[in-house]
Amino acid sequence: MTYITVQHAAKLLGVHSNTIRNWLKAGVVRRYQMGPGYRVLLKTEDIERAFKQRNAMGDQEKGG
């Protein structure tokens, strides 16, 4: 199980970090806060799943 930061997730997916934060607020992706300072971390599996769902929804909107 790998954890990454919001910024790293955004960079990997080619989206703005606010997109990832919106997913967090909407409950699409679960946040994990660990250690001093409570840095927000995300599971790579959760990010991959959310990205696939996002792409599937986009394909439906395009008629694909």
Short mmCIF file of C-alpha atoms in Angstrom, two decimals:
data_model
loop_
_atom_site.label_atom_id
_atom_site.label_comp_id
_atom_site.label_asym_id
_atom_site.label_seq_id
_atom_site.Cartn_x
_atom_site.Cartn_y
_atom_site.Cartn_z
CA MET A 1 0.00 0.00 0.00
CA THR A 2 1.50 3.30 -1.11
CA TYR A 3 0.55 6.76 0.11
CA ILE A 4 1.16 9.96 -1.84
CA THR A 5 0.52 13.65 -1.33
CA VAL A 6 -2.20 15.69 -3.02
CA GLN A 7 0.43 17.44 -5.13
CA HIS A 8 2.02 14.16 -6.23
CA ALA A 9 -1.37 12.69 -7.15
CA ALA A 10 -2.22 15.76 -9.21
CA LYS A 11 1.10 15.61 -11.03
CA LEU A 12 0.71 11.90 -11.79
CA LEU A 13 -2.78 12.39 -13.20
CA GLY A 14 -2.10 15.64 -15.01
CA VAL A 15 -4.76 17.55 -13.11
CA HIS A 16 -4.65 20.57 -10.82
CA SER A 17 -4.22 19.89 -7.10
CA ASN A 18 -7.60 21.57 -6.53
CA THR A 19 -9.19 18.75 -8.54
CA ILE A 20 -7.82 16.25 -6.04
CA ARG A 21 -8.99 18.44 -3.15
CA ASN A 22 -12.47 18.57 -4.69
CA TRP A 23 -12.46 14.77 -4.86
CA LEU A 24 -11.57 14.73 -1.16
CA LYS A 25 -14.41 17.11 -0.28
CA ALA A 26 -16.88 15.10 -2.36
CA GLY A 27 -15.82 11.84 -0.73
CA VAL A 28 -14.57 10.37 -4.00
CA VAL A 29 -11.15 9.80 -2.45
CA ARG A 30 -10.44 9.09 1.20
CA ARG A 31 -7.85 11.15 3.08
CA TYR A 32 -5.34 9.71 5.51
CA GLN A 33 -3.64 12.05 7.96
CA MET A 34 -0.58 10.73 9.67
CA GLY A 35 2.12 11.99 11.94
CA PRO A 36 2.94 15.44 13.20
CA GLY A 37 1.40 18.24 11.19
CA TYR A 38 -1.35 15.95 9.92
CA ARG A 39 -0.11 15.92 6.34
CA VAL A 40 -2.87 14.72 4.02
CA LEU A 41 -1.97 11.51 2.23
CA LEU A 42 -3.89 9.46 -0.30
CA LYS A 43 -3.72 5.82 -1.26
CA THR A 44 -2.56 5.32 -4.83
CA GLU A 45 -5.29 2.70 -5.29
CA ASP A 46 -7.99 5.25 -4.38
CA ILE A 47 -6.56 7.80 -6.79
CA GLU A 48 -6.38 5.28 -9.64
CA ARG A 49 -9.99 4.22 -9.04
CA ALA A 50 -11.24 7.81 -8.96
CA PHE A 51 -9.35 8.65 -12.14
CA LYS A 52 -10.81 5.64 -13.97
CA GLN A 53 -14.33 6.60 -12.83
CA ARG A 54 -13.74 10.18 -13.98
CA ASN A 55 -12.57 8.99 -17.40
CA ALA A 56 -15.52 6.60 -17.72
CA MET A 57 -17.94 9.44 -16.96
CA GLY A 58 -16.20 11.63 -19.53
CA ASP A 59 -16.52 8.91 -22.16
CA GLN A 60 -20.25 8.62 -21.47
CA GLU A 61 -20.70 12.37 -21.86
CA LYS A 62 -18.88 12.22 -25.22
CA GLY A 63 -21.14 9.41 -26.38
CA GLY A 64 -18.43 6.72 -26.11
#
